[in-house]
PDB file of C-alpha atoms in Angstrom:
ATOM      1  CA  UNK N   1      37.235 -19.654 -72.641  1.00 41.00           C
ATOM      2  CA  UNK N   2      40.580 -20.411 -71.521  1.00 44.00           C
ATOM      3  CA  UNK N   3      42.024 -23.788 -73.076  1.00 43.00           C
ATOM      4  CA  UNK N   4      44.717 -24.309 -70.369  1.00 44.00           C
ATOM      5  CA  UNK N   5      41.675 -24.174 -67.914  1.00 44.00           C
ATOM      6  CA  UNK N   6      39.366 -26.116 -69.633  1.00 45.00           C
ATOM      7  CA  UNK N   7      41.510 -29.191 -70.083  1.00 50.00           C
ATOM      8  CA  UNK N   8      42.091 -29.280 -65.988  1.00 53.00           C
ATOM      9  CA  UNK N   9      38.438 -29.739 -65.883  1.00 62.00           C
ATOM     10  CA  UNK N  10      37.882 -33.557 -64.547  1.00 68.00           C
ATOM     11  CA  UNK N  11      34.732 -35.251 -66.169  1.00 83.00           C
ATOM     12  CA  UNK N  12      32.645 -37.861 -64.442  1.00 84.00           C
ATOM     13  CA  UNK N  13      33.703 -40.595 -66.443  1.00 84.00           C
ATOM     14  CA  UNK N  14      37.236 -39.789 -65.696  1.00 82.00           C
ATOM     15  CA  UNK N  15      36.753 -40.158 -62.140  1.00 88.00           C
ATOM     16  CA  UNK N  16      35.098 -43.204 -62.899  1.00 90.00           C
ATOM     17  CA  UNK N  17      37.482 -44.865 -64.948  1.00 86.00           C
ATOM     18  CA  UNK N  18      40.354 -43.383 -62.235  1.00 87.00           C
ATOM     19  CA  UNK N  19      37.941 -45.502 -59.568  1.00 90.00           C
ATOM     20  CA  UNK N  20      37.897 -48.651 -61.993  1.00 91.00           C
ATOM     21  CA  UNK N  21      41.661 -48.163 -63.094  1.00 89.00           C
ATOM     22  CA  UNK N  22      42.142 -48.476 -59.009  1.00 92.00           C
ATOM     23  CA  UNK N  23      39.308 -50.720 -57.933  1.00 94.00           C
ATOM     24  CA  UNK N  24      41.822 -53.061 -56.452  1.00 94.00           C
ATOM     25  CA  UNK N  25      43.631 -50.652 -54.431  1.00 94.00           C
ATOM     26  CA  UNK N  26      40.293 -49.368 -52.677  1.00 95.00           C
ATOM     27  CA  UNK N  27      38.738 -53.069 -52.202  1.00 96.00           C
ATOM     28  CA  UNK N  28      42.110 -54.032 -50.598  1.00 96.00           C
ATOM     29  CA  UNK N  29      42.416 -50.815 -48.351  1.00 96.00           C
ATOM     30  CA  UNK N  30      38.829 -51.531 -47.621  1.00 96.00           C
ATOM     31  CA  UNK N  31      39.125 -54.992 -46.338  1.00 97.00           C
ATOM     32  CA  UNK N  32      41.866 -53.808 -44.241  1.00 97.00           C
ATOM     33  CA  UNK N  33      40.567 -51.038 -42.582  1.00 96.00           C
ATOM     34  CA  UNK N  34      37.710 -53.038 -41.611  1.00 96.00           C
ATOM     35  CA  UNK N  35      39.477 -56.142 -40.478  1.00 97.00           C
ATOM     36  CA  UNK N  36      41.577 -53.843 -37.995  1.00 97.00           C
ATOM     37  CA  UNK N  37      38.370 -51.961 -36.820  1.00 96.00           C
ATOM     38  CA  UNK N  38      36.906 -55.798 -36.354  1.00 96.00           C
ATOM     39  CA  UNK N  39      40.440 -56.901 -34.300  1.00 96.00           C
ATOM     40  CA  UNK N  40      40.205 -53.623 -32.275  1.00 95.00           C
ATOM     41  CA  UNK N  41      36.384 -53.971 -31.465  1.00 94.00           C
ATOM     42  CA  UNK N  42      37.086 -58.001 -30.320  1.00 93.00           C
ATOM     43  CA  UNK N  43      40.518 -58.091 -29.178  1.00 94.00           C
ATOM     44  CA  UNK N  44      41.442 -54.287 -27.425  1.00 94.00           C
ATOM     45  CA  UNK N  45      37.974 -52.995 -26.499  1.00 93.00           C
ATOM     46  CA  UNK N  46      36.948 -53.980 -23.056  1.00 93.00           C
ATOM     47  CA  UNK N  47      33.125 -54.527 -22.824  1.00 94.00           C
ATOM     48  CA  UNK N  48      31.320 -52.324 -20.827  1.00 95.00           C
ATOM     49  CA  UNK N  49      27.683 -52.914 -19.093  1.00 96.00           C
ATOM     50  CA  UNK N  50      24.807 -50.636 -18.303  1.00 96.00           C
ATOM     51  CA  UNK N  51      22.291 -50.809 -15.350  1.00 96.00           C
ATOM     52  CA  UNK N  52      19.819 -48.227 -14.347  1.00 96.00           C
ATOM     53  CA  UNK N  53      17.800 -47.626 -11.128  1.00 96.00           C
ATOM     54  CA  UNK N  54      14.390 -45.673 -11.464  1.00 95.00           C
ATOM     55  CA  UNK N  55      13.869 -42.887  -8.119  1.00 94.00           C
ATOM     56  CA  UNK N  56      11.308 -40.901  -7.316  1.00 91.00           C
ATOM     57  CA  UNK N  57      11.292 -37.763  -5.097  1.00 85.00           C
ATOM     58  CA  UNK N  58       7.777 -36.284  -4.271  1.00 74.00           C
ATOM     59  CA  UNK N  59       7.227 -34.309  -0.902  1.00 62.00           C
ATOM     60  CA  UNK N  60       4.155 -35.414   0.953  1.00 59.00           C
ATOM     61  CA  UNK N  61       1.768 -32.140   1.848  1.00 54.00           C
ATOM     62  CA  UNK N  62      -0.629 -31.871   4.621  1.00 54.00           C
ATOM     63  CA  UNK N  63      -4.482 -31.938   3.422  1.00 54.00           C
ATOM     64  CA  UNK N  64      -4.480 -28.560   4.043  1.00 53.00           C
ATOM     65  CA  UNK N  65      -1.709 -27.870   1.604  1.00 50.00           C
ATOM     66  CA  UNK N  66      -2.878 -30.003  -1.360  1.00 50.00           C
ATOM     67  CA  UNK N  67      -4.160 -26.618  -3.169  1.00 52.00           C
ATOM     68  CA  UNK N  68      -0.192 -26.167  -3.844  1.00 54.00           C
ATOM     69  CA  UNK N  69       0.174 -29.539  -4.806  1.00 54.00           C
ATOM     70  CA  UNK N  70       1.022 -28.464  -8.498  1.00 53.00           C
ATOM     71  CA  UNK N  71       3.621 -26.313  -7.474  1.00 60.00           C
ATOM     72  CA  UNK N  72       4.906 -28.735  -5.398  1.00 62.00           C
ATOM     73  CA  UNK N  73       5.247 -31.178  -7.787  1.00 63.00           C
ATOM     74  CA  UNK N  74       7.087 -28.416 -10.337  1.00 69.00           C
ATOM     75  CA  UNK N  75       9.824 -27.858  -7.743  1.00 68.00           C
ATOM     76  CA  UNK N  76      10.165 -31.241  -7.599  1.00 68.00           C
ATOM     77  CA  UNK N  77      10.896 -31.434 -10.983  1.00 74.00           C
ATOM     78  CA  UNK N  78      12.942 -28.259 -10.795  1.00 76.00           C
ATOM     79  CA  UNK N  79      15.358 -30.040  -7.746  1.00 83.00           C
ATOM     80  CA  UNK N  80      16.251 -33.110 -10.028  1.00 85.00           C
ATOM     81  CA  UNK N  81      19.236 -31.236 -11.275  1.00 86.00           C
ATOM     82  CA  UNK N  82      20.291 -30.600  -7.827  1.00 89.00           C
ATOM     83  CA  UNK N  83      19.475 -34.382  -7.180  1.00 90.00           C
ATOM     84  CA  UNK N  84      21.585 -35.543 -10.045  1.00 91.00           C
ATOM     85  CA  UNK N  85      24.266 -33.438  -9.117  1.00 92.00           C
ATOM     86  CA  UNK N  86      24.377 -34.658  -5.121  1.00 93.00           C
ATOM     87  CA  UNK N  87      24.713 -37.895  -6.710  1.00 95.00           C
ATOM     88  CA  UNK N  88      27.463 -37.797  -8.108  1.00 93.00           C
ATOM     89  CA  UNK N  89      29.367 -35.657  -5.881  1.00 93.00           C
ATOM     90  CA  UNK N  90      31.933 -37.420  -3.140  1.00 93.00           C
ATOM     91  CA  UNK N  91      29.417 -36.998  -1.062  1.00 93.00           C
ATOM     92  CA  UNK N  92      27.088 -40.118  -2.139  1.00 95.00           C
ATOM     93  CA  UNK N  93      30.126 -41.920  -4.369  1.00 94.00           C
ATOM     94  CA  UNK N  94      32.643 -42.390  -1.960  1.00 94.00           C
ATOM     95  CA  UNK N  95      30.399 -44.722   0.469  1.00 95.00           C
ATOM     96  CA  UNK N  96      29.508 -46.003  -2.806  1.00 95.00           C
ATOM     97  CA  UNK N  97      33.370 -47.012  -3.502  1.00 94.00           C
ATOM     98  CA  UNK N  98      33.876 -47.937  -0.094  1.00 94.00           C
ATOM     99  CA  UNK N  99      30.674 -50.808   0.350  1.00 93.00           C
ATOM    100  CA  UNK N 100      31.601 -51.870  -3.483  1.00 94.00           C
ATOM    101  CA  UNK N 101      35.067 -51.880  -3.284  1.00 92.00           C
ATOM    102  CA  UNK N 102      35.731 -55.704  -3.678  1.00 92.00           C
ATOM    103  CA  UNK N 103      33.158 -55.777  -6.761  1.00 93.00           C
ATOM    104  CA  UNK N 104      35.233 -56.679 -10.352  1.00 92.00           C
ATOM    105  CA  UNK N 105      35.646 -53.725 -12.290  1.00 88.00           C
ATOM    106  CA  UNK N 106      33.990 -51.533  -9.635  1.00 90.00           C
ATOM    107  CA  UNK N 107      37.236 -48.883  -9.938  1.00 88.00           C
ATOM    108  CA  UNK N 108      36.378 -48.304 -13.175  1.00 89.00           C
ATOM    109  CA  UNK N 109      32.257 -47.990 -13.033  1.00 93.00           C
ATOM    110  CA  UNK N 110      31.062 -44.380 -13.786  1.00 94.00           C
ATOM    111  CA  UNK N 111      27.488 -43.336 -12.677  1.00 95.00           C
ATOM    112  CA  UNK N 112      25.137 -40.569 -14.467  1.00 94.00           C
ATOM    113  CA  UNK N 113      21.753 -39.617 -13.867  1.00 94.00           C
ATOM    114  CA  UNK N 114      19.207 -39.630 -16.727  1.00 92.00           C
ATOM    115  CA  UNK N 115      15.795 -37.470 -16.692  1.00 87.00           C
ATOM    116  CA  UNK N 116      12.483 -37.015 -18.437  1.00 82.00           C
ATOM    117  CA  UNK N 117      10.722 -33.670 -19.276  1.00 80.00           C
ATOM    118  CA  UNK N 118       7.775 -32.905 -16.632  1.00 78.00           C
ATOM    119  CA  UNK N 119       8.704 -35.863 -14.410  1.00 80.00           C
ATOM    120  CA  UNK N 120       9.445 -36.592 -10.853  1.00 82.00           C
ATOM    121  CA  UNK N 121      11.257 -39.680 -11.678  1.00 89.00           C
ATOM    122  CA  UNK N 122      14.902 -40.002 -12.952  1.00 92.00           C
ATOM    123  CA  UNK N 123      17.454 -42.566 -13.410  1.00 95.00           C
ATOM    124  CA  UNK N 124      21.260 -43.316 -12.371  1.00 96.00           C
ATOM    125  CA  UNK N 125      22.882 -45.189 -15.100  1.00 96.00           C
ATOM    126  CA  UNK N 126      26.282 -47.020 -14.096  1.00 96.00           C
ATOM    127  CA  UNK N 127      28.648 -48.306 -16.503  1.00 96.00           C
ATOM    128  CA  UNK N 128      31.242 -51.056 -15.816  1.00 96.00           C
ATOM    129  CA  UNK N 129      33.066 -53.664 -17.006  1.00 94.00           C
ATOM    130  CA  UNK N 130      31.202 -56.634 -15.227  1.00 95.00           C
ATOM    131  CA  UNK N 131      27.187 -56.914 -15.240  1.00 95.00           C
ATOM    132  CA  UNK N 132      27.236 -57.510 -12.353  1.00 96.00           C
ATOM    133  CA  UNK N 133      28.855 -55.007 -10.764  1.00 96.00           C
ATOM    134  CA  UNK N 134      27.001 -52.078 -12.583  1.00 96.00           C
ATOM    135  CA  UNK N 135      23.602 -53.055 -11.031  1.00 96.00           C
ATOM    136  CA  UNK N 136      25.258 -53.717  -7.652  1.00 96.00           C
ATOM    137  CA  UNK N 137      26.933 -49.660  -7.571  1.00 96.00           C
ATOM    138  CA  UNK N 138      23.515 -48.789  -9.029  1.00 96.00           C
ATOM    139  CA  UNK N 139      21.727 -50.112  -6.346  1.00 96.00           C
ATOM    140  CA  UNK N 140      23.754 -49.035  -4.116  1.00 96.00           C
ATOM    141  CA  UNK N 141      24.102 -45.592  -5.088  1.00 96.00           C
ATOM    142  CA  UNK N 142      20.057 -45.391  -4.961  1.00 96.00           C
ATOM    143  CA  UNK N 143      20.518 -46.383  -1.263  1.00 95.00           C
ATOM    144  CA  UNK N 144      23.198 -44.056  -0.309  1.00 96.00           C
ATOM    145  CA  UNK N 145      21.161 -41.131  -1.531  1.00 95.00           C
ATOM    146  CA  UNK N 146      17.768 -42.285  -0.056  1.00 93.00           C
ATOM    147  CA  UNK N 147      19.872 -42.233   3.382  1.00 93.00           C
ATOM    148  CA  UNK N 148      21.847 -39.362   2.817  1.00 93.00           C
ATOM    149  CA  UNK N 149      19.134 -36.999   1.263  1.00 91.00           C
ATOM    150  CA  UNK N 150      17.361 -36.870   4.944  1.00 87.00           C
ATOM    151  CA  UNK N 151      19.766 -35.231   6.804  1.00 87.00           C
ATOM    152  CA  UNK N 152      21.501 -33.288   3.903  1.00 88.00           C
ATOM    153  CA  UNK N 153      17.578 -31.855   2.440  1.00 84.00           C
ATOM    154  CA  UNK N 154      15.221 -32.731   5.319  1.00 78.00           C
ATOM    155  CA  UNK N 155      13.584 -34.545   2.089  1.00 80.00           C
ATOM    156  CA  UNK N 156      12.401 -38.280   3.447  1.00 78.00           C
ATOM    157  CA  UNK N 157       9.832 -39.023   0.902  1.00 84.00           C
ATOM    158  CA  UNK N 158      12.073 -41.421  -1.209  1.00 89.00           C
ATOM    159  CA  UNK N 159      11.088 -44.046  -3.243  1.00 91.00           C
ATOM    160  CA  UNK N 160      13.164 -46.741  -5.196  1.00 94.00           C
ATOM    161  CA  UNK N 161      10.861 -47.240  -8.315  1.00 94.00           C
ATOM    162  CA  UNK N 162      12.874 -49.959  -9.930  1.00 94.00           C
ATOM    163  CA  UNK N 163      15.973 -51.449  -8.884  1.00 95.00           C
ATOM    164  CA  UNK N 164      18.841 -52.721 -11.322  1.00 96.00           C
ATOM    165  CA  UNK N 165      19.276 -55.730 -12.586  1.00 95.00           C
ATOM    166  CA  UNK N 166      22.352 -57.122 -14.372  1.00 94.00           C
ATOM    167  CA  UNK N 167      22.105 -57.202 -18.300  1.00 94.00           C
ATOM    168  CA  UNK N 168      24.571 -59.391 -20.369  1.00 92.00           C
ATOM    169  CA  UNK N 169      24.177 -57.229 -23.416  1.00 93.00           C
ATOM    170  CA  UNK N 170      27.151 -55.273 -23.617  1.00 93.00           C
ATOM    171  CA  UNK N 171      26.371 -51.330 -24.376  1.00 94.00           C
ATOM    172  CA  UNK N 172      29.971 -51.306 -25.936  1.00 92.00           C
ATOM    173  CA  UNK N 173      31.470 -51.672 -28.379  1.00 92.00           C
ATOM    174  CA  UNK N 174      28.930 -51.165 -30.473  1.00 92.00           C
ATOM    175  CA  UNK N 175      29.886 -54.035 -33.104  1.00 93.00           C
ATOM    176  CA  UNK N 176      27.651 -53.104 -36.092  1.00 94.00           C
ATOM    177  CA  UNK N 177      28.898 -49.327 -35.691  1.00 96.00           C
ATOM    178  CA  UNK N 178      32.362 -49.965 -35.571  1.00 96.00           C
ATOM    179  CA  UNK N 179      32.520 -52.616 -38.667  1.00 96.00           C
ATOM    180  CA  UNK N 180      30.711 -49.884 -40.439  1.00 97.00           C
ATOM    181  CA  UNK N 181      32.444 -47.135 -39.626  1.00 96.00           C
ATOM    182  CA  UNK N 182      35.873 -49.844 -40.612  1.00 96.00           C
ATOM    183  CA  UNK N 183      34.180 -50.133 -43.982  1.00 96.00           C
ATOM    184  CA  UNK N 184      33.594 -46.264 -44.584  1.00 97.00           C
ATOM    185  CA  UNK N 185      36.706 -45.190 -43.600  1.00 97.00           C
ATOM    186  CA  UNK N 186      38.210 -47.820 -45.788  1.00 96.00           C
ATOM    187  CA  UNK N 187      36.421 -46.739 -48.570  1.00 96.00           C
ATOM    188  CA  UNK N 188      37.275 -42.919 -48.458  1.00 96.00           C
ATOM    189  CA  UNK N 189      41.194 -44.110 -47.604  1.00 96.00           C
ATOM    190  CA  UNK N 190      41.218 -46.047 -50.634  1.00 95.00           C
ATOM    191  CA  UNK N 191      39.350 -43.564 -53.405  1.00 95.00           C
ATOM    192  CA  UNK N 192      41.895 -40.836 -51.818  1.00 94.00           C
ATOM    193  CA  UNK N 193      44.640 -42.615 -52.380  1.00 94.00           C
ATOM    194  CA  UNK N 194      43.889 -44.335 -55.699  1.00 92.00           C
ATOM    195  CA  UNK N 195      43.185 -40.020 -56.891  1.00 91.00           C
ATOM    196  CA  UNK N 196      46.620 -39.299 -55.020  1.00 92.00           C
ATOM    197  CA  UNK N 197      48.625 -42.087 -57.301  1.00 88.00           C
ATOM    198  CA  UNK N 198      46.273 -41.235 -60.373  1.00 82.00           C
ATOM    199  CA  UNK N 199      47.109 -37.569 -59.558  1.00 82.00           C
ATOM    200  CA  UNK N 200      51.118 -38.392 -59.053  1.00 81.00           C
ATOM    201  CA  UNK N 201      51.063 -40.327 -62.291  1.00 73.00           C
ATOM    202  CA  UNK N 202      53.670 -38.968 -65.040  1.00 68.00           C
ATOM    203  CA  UNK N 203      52.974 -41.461 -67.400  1.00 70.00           C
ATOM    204  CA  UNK N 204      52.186 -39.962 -71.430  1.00 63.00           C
ATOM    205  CA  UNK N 205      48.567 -41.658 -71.890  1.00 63.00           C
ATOM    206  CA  UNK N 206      47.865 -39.566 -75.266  1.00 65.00           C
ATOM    207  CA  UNK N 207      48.789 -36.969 -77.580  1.00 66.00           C
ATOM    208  CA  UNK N 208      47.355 -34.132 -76.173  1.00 67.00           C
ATOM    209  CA  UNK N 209      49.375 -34.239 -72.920  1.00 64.00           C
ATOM    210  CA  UNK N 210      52.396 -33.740 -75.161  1.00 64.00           C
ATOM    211  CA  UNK N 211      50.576 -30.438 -77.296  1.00 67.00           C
ATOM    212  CA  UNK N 212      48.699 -29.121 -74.834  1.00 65.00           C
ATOM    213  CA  UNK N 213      50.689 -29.622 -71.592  1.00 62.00           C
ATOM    214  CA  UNK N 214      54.331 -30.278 -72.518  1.00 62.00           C
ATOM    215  CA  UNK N 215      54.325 -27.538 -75.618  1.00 66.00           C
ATOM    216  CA  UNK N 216      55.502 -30.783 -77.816  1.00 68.00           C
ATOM    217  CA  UNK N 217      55.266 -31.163 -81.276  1.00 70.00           C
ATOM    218  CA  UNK N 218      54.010 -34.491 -81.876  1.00 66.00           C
ATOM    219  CA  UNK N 219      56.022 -36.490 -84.929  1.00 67.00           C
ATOM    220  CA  UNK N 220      53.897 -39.051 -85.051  1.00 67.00           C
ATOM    221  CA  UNK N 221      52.054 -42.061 -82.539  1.00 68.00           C
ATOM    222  CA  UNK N 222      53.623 -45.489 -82.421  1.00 69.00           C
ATOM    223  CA  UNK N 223      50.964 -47.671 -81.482  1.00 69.00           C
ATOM    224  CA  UNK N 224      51.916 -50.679 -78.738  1.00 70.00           C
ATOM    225  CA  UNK N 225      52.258 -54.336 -80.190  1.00 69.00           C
ATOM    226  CA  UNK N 226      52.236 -57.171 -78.537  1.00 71.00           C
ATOM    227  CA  UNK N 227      54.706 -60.150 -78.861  1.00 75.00           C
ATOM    228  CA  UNK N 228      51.931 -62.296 -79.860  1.00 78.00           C
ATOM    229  CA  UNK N 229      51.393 -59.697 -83.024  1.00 73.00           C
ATOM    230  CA  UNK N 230      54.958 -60.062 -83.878  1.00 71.00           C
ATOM    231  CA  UNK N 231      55.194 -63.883 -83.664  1.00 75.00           C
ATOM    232  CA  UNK N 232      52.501 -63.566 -85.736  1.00 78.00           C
ATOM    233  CA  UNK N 233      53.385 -61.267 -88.554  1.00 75.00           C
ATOM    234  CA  UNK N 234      56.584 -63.474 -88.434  1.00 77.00           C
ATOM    235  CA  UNK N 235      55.116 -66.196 -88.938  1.00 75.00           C
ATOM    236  CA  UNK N 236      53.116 -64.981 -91.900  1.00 73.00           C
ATOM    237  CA  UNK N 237      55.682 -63.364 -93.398  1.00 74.00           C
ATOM    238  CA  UNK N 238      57.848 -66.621 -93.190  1.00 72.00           C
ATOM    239  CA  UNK N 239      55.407 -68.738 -94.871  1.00 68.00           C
ATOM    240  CA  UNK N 240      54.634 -66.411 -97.397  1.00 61.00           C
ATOM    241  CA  UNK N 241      58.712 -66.730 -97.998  1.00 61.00           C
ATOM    242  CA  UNK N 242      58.606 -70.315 -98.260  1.00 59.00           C
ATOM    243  CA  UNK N 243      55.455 -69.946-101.105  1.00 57.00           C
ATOM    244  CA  UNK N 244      57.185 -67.540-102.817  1.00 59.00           C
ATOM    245  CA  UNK N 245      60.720 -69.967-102.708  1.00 59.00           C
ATOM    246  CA  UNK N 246      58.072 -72.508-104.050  1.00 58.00           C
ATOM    247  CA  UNK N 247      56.633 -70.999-106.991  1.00 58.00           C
ATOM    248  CA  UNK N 248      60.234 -70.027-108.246  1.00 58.00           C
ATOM    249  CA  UNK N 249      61.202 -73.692-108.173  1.00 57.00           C
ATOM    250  CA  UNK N 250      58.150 -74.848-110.039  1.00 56.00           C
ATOM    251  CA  UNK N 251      58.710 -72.337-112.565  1.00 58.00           C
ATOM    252  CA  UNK N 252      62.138 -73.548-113.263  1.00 59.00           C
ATOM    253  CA  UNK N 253      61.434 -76.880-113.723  1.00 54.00           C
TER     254      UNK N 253
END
């Protein structure tokens, strides 16, 4: 095996003691990532607010039609997507704009249409800034196309299943997502950067970075001693000094 190659090999407890040598540069960058995903998610994200409108479409068939009832009802189902896409053409949203013009935050409301596998009924969803607002264009869009779908599909079998109401429960930002997402991205900023400066670091830790690495031939290791050691051993050595100075004048007299 290849020596040169072996010693690049990083361990698991290398990588853990890098993690624990830098523990206070990822808990920092963590705290900081997340405190500027909290100020952005408070401070810079507007709120937005959802409201939804249930409609039905179902052509009514003579009695002597109901045998193709079934397939009725499947291209029903089938003309939602045509439905969905009438509804938010220019068509139906620019009376919208015009009626809800005045509303707060009505310039910036988008509208989309939601369905459900095998059913007749789907929903427009509109987004804005105020409550309010998003279940007024909601409403209004539902009545726009119950109008305008007569003359446009000959359809006049319309129903409003549920009209929108205004909900004060933001649907963004999504608080709990964001801080989290401010805490993981901390936490991968701060392991990459405490490897990048562990990774960057020159600094001789042992013997074998001077052998192995370097081509060195080590002399010897001087091992690190702290003041307190040497205020010690001065101390010893002084009184020993003064004991010795001692004896030598009791042996003289």
């Amino acid at each position: 095996m290849d020596q040169t190659g072996s010693n690049n090999v990083v361990t698991f407890s290398e990588i853990l003691l890098t993690l624990r040598k830098h523990i206070k540069l990822i808990l920092s960058t963590t705290v900081i990532i997340t405190a500027l995903a909290a100020v952005v998610t408070f401070f810079v994200m507007t709120p937005k607010y959802s409201a939804g409108t249930q409609i039905l479409v179902n052509r009514k068939l003579s009695s002597d039609m109901a045998a193709a009832q079934l397939q009725t009802t499947q291209a029903d189902i089938a003309m939602i997507s045509t439905y969905k896409d009438i509804i938010t053409s220019p068509v139906i949203q620019d009376t919208v704009k015009k009626e809800t013009k005045n509303l707060p935050g009505s310039a910036d409301s988008t509208v989309s249409v939601a369905t459900e596998t095998n059913s007749q009924v789907f929903t427009v969803n509109v987004t804005a800034t105020n409550p309010n607002t998003a279940a007024s264009v909601a409403n209004k869009t539902a009545n726009t196309f119950k109008k305008k779908i007569v003359k446009m599909m000959s359809i006049n079998n319309v129903t409003i299943v549920s009209k929108a109401t205004a909900d004060s429960s933001p649907v963004s930002p999504k608080i709990s997502i964001n801080l989290l997402a401010g805490v993981v991205l901390g936490l991968i900023l701060g392991v990459g950067l405490a490897f990048i400066s562990e990774f960057n670091d020159k600094t001789v830790k042992d013997e074998a970075f001077l052998t192995d690495n370097l081509g060195l031939t080590s002399l010897g290791i001087v091992n690190e001693v702290s003041q307190k050691d040497v205020d010690r051993q001065i101390r010893e050595q002084s009184n020993g000094t003064t004991i010795e100075r001692t004896n030598k004048m009791r042996r003289r007299v």
